[in-house]
PDB file of C-alpha atoms in Angstrom:
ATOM      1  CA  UNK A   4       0.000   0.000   0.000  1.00 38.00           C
ATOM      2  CA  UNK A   5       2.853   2.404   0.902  1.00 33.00           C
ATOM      3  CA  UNK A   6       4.686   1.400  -2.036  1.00 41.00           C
ATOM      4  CA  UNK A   7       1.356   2.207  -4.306  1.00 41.00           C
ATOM      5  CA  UNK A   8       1.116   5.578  -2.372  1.00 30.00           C
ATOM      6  CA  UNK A   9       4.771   6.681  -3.491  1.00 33.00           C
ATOM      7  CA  UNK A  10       4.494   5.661  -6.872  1.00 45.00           C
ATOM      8  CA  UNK A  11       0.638   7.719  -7.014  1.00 36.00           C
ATOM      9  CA  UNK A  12       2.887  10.301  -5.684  1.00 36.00           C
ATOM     10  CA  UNK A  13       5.747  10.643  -7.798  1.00 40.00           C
ATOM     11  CA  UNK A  14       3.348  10.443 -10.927  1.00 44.00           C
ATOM     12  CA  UNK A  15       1.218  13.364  -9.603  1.00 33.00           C
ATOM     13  CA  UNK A  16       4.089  15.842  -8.760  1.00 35.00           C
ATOM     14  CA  UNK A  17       5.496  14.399 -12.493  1.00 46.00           C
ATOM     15  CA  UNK A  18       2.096  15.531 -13.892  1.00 42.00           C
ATOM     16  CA  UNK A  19       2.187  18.791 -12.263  1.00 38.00           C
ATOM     17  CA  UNK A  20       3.218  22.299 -14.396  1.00 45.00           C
ATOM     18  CA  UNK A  21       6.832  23.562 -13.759  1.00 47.00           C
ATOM     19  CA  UNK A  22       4.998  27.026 -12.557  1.00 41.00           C
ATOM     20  CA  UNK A  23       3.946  24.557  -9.780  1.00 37.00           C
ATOM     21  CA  UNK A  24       6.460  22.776  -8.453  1.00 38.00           C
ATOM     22  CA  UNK A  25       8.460  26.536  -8.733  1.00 45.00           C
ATOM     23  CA  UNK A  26       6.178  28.138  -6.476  1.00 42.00           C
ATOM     24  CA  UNK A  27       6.281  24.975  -4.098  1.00 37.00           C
ATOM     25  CA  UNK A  28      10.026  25.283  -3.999  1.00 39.00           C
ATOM     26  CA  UNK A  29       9.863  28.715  -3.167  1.00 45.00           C
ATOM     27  CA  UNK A  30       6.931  28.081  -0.537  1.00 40.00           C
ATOM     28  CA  UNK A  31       9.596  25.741   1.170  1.00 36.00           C
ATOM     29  CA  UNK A  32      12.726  27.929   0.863  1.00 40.00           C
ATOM     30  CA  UNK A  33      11.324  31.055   3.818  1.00 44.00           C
ATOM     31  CA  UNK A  34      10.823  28.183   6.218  1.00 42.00           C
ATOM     32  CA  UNK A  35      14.327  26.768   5.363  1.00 38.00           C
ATOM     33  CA  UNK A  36      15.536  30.221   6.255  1.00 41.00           C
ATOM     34  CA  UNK A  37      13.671  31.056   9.353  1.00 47.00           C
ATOM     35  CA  UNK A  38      10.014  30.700   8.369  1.00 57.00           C
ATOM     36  CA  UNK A  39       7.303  33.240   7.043  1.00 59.00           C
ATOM     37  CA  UNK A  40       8.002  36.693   6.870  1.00 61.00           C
ATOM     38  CA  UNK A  41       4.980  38.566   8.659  1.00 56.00           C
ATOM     39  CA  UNK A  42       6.175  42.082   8.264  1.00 63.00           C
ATOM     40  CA  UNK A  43       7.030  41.476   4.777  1.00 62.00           C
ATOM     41  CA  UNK A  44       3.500  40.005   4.348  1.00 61.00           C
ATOM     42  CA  UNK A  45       1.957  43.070   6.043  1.00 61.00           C
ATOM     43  CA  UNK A  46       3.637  45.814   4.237  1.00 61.00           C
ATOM     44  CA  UNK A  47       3.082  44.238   0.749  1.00 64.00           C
ATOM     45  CA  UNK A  48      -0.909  44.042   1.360  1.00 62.00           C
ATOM     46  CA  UNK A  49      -3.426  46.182  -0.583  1.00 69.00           C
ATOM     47  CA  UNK A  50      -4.707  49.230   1.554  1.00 76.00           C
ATOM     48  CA  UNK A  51      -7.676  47.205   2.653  1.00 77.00           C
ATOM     49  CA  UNK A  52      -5.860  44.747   4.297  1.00 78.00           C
ATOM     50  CA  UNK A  53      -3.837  46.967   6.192  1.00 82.00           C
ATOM     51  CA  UNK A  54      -6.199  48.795   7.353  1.00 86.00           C
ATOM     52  CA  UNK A  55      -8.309  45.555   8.984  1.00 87.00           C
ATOM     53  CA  UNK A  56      -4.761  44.352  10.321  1.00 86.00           C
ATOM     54  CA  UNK A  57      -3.998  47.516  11.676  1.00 90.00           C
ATOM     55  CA  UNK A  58      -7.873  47.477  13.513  1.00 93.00           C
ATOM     56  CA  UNK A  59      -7.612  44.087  14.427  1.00 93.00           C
ATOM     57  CA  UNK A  60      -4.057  44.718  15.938  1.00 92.00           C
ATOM     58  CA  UNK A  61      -6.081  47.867  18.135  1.00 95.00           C
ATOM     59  CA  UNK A  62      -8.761  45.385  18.947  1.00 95.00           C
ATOM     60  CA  UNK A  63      -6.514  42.916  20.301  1.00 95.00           C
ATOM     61  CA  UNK A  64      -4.491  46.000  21.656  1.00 96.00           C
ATOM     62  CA  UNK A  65      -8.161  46.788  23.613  1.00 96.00           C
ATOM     63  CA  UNK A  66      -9.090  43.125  24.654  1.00 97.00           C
ATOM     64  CA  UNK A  67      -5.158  42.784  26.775  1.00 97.00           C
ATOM     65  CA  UNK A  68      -5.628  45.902  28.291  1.00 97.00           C
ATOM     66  CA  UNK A  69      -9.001  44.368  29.713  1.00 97.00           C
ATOM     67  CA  UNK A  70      -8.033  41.334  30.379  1.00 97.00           C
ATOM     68  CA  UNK A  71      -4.825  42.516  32.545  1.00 97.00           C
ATOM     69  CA  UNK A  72      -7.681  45.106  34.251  1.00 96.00           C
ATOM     70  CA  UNK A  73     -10.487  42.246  35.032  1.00 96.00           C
ATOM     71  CA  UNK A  74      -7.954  39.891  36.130  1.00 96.00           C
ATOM     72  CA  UNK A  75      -6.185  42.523  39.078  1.00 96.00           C
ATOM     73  CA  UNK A  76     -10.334  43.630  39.982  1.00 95.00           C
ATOM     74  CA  UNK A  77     -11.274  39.700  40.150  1.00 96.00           C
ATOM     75  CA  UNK A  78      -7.963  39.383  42.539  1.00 95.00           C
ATOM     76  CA  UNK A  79      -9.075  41.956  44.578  1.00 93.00           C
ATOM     77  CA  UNK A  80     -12.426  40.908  44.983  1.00 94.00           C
ATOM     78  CA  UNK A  81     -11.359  37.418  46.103  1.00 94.00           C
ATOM     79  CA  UNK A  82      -9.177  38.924  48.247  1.00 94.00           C
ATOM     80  CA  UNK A  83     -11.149  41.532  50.396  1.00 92.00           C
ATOM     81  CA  UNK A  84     -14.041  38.429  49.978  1.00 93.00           C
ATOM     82  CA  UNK A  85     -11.809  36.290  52.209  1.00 94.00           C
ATOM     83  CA  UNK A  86     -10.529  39.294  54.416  1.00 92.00           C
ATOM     84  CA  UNK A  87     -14.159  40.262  55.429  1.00 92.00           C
ATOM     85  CA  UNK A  88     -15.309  36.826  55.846  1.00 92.00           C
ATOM     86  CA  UNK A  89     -12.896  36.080  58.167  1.00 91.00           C
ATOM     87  CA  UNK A  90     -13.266  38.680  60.320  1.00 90.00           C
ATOM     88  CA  UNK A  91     -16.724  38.670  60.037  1.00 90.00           C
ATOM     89  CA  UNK A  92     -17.212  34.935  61.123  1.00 91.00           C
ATOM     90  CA  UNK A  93     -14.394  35.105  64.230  1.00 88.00           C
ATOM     91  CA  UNK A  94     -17.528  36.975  66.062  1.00 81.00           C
ATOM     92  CA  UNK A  95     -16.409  40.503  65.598  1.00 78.00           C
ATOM     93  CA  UNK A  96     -19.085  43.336  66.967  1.00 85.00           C
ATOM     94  CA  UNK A  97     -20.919  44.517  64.218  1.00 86.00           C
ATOM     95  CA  UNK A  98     -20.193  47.694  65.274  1.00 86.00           C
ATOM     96  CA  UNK A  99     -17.143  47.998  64.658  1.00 87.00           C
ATOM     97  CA  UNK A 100     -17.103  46.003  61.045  1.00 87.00           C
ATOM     98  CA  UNK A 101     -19.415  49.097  60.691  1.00 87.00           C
ATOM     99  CA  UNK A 102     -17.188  51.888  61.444  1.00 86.00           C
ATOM    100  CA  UNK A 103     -14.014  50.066  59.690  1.00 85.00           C
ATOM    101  CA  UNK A 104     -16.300  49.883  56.508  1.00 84.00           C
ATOM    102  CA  UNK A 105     -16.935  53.361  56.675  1.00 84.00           C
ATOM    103  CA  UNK A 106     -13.583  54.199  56.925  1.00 78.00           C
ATOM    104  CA  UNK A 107     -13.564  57.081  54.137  1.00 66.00           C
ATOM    105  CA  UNK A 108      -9.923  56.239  53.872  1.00 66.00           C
ATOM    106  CA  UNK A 109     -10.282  52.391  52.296  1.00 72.00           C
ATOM    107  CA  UNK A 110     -12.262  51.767  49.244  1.00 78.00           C
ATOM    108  CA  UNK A 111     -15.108  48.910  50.594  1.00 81.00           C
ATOM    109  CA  UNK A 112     -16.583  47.037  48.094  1.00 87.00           C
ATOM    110  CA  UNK A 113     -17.712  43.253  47.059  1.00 91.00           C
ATOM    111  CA  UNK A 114     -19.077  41.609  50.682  1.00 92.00           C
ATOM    112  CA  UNK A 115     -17.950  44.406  52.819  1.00 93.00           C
ATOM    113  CA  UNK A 116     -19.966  47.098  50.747  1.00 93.00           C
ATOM    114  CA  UNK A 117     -23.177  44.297  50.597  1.00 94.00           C
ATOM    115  CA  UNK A 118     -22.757  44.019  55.150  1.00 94.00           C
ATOM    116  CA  UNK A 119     -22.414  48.043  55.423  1.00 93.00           C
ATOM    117  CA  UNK A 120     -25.490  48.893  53.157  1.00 93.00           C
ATOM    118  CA  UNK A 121     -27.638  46.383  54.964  1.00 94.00           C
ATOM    119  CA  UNK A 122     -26.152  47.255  58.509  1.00 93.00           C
ATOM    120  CA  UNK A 123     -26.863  51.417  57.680  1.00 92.00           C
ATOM    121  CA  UNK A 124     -30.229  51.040  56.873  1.00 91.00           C
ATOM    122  CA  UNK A 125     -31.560  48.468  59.574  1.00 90.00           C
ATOM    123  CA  UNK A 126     -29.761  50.718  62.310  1.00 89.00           C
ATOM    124  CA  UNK A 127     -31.652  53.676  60.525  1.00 88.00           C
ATOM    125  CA  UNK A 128     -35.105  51.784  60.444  1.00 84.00           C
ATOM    126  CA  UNK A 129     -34.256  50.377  64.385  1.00 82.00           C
ATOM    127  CA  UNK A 130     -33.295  54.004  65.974  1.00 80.00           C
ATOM    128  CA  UNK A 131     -36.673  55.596  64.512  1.00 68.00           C
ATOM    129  CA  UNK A 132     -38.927  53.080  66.032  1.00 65.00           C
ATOM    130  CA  UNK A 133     -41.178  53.793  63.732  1.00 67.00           C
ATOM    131  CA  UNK A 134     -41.530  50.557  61.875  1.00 68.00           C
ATOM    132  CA  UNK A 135     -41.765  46.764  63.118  1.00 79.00           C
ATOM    133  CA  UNK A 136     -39.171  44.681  63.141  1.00 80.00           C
ATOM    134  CA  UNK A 137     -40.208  42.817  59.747  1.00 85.00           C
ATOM    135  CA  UNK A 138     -40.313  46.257  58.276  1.00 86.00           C
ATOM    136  CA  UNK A 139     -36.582  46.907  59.269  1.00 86.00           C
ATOM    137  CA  UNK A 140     -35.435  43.694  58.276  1.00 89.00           C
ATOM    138  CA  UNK A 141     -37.230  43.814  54.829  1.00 90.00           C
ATOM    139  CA  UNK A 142     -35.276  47.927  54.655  1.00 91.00           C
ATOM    140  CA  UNK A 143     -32.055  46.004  55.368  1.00 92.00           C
ATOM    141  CA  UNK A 144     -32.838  43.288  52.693  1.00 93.00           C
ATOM    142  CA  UNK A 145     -33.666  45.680  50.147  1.00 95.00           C
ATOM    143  CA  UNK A 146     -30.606  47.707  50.716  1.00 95.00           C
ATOM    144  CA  UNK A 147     -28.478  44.780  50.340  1.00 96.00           C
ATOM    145  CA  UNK A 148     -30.340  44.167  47.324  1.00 96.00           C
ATOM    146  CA  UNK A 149     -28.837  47.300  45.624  1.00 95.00           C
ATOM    147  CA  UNK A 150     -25.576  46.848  46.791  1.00 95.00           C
ATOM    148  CA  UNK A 151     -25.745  43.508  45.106  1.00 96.00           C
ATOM    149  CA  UNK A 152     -26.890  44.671  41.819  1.00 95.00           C
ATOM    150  CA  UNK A 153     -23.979  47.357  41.551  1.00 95.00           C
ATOM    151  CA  UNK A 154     -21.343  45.533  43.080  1.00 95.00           C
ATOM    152  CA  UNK A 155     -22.285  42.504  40.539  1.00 95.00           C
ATOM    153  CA  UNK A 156     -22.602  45.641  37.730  1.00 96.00           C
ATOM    154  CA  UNK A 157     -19.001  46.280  38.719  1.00 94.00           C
ATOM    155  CA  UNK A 158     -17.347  42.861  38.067  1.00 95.00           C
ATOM    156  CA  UNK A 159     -18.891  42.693  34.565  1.00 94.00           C
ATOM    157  CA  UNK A 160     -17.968  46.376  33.786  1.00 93.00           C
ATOM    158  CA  UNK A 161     -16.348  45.935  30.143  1.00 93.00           C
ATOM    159  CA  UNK A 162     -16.811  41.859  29.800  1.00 95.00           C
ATOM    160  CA  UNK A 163     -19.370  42.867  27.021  1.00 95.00           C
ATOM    161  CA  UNK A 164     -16.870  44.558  24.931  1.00 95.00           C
ATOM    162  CA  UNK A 165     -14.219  41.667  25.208  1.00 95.00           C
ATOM    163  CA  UNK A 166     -17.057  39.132  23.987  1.00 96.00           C
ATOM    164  CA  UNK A 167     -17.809  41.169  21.338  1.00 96.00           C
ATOM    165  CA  UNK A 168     -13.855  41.767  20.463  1.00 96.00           C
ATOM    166  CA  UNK A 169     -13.770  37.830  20.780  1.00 95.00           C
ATOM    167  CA  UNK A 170     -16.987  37.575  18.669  1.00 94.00           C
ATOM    168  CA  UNK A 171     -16.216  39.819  15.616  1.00 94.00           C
ATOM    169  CA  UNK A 172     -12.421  39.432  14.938  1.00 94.00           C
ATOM    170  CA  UNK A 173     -12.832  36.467  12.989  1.00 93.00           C
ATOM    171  CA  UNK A 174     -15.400  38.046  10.637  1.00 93.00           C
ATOM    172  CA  UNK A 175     -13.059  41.334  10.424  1.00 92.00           C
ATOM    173  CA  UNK A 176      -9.991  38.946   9.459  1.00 89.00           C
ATOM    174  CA  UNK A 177     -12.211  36.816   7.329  1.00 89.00           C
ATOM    175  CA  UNK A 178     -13.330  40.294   5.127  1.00 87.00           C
ATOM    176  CA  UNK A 179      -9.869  40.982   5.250  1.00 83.00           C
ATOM    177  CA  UNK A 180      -8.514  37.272   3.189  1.00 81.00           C
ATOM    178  CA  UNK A 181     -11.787  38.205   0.930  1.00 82.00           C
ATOM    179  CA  UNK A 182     -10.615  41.716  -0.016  1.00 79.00           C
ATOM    180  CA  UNK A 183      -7.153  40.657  -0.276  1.00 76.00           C
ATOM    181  CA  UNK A 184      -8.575  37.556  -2.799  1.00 78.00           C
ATOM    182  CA  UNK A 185     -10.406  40.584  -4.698  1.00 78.00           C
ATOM    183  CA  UNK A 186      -7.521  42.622  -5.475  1.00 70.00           C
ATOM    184  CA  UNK A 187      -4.723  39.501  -6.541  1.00 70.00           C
ATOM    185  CA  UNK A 188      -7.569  38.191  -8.992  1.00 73.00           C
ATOM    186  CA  UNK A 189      -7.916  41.877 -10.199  1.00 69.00           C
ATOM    187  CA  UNK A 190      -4.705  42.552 -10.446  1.00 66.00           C
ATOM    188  CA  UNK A 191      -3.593  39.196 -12.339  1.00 68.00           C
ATOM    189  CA  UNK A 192      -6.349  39.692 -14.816  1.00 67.00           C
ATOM    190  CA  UNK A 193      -4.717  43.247 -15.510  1.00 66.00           C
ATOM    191  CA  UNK A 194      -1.369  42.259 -15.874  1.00 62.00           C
ATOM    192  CA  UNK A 195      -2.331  39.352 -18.218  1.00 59.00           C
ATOM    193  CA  UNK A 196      -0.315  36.487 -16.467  1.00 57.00           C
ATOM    194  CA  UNK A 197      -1.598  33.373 -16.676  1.00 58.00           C
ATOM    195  CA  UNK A 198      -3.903  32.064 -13.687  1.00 55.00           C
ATOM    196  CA  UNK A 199      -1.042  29.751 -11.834  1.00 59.00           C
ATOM    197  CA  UNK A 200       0.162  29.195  -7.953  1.00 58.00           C
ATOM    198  CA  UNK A 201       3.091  31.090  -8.982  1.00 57.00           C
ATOM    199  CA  UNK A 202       1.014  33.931  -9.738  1.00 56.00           C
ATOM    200  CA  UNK A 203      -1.761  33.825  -7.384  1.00 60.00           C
ATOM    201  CA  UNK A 204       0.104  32.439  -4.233  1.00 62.00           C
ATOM    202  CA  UNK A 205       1.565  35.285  -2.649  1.00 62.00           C
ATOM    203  CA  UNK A 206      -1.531  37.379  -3.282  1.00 65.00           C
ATOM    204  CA  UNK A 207      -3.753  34.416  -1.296  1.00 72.00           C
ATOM    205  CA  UNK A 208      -0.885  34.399   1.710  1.00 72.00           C
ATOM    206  CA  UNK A 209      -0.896  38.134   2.246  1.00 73.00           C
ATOM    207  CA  UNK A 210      -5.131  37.778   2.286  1.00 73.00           C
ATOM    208  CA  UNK A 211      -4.953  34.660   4.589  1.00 80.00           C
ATOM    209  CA  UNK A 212      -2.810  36.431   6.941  1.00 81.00           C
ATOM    210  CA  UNK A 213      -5.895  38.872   7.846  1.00 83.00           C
ATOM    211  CA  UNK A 214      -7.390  35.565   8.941  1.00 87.00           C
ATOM    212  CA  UNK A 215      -4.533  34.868  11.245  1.00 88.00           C
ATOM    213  CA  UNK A 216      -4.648  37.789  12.962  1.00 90.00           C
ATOM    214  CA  UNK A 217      -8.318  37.659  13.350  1.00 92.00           C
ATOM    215  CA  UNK A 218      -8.169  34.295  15.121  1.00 93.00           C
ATOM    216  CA  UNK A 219      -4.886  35.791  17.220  1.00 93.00           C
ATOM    217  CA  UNK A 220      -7.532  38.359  18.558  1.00 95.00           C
ATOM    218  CA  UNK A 221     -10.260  36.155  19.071  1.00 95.00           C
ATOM    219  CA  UNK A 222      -9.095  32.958  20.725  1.00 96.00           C
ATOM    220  CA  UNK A 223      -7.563  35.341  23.677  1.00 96.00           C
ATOM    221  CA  UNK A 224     -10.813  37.133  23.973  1.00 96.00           C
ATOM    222  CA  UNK A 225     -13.053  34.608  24.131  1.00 96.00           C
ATOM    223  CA  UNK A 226     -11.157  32.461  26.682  1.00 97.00           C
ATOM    224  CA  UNK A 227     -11.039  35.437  29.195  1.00 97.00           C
ATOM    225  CA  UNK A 228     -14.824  36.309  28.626  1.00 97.00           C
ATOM    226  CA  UNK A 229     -15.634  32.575  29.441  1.00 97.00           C
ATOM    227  CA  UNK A 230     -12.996  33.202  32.350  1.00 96.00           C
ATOM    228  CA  UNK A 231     -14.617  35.856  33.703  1.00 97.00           C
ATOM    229  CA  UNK A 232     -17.929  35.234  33.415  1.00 97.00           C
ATOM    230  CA  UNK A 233     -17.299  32.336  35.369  1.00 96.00           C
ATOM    231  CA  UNK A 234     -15.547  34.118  38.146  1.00 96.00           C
ATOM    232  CA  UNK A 235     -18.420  36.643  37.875  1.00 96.00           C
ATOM    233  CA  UNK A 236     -20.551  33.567  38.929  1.00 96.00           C
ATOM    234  CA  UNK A 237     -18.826  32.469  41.349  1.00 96.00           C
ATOM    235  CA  UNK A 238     -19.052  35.658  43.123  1.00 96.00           C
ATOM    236  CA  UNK A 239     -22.350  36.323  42.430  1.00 96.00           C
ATOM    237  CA  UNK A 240     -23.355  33.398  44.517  1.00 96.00           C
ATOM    238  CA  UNK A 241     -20.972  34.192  47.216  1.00 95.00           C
ATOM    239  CA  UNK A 242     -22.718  37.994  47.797  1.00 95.00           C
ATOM    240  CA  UNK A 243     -26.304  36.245  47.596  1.00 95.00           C
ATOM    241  CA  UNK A 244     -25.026  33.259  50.382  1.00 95.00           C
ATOM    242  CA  UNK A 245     -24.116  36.142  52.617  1.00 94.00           C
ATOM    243  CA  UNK A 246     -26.483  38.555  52.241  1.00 94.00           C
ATOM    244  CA  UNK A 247     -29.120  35.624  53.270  1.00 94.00           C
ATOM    245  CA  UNK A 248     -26.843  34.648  56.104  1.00 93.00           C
ATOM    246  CA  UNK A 249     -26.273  38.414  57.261  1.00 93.00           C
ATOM    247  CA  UNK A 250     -30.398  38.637  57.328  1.00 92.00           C
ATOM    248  CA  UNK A 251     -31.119  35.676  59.457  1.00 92.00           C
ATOM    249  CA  UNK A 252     -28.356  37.212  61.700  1.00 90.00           C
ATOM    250  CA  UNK A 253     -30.124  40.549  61.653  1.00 88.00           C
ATOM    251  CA  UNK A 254     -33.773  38.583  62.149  1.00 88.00           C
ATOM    252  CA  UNK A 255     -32.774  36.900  65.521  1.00 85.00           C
ATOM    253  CA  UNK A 256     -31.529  40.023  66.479  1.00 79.00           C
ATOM    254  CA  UNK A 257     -34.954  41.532  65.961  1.00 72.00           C
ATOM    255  CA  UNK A 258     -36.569  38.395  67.506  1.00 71.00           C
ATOM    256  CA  UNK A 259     -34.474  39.089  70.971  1.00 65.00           C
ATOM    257  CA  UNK A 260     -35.490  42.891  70.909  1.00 61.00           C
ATOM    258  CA  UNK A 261     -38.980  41.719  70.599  1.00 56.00           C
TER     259      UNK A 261
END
């Protein structure tokens, strides 16, 4: 079978026009050398091309810078998550988890901001004595609510323009190859050459290397947007878990008053 395979071959590349088997040789040669010669491949693009590298290069450019950004605020997060918690659940006085979090002098957020929001408006509700204690604890809920939402709002700040980065850039890199395509068949037909691999070859690698850059741009991009939003999750669930356990701390409270 092997021995069939060789023979099949040797006839084929034997069949094949010396245009052919030139433009092969010459395929080969740049990887004998050191491989493909990107900047040489930009530069010698039609206009259109450049011009989709050059956005895709200031997409990817956009989609790093937000990756680098999410992954220091999802850090953080984790972070002064564990911090509070710990503190929180040794049996410190709520009192003073109250005054540290409104310390004007430390930025509170995640769990900390979702305790202090809650804690500020059930004292509020509690020192008017104006409402029962179901109507402070439902104040306190509702509070923590809010917090939630914008603390949650936070975390996927951006996210939506890295899936759409991650989304797109394939598209942009595939009308890239197609323009590129465009202008070698127009400009073979004008010149007169005959339709070959030799003639049509570097054309299509200067168009395929839009693709390329597309996918570069895209494959990042949509693993951190998967990341995230994952991690986004993950925290979500985490603010929910305590703001339910910081209300049936705040109802037997209310239950002893009574």
């Amino acid at each position: 079978m092997i021995a069939t395979l060789l023979a099949l071959q040797a006839t084929v590349v034997e069949a094949l026009p010396q245009e052919v088997t030139s433009a092969a040789a010459q395929t080969v040669a740049p990887g004998a050398h050191g491989g493909i010669n990107y900047w040489e491949l930009m530069t010698k693009a039609s206009w259109p091309v450049i011009a989709i590298v050059l956005l895709l290069l200031a997409g990817s450019f956009i989609s790093w810078i937000i990756i680098f950004r999410k992954a220091r605020v999802f850090s953080a997060a984790n972070r002064q998550a564990d911090e509070f918690e710990s503190r929180f659940w040794s049996g410190a006085d709520l009192g003073k988890l109250y005054t540290a979090a409104t310390d004007r002098n430390r930025k509170v957020g995640g769990l900390e901001a979702i305790f202090e929001s809650g804690f500020r408006e059930f004292t509020r509700l509690r020192e008017g004595r104006r409402l029962d204690a179901r109507a402070q604890l439902e104040g306190a809920q509702r509070a923590m609510r809010t917090t939630y939402t914008r603390e949650v709002d936070q975390l996927e700040r951006n996210l939506e323009l890295l899936a759409n980065i991650g989304s797109t850039a394939p598209y942009v890199g595939l009308v890239g190859t197609v323009f590129g395509i465009m202008v070698t068949m127009h400009d073979m037909i004008n010149s007169g050459e005959q339709a070959g691999i030799a003639s049509v070859a570097p054309g299509i690698s200067e168009a395929l290397f839009a693709t390329a850059i597309g996918l570069f741009v895209a494959i990042p991009a949509v693993w951190a947007y998967n990341r995230f939003t994952t991690r986004v999750e993950r925290l979500s669930v985490r603010f929910e878990t305590f703001a339910d356990e910081f209300s049936s701390i705040l109802q037997r409270q209310t239950s002893n008053d009574a």
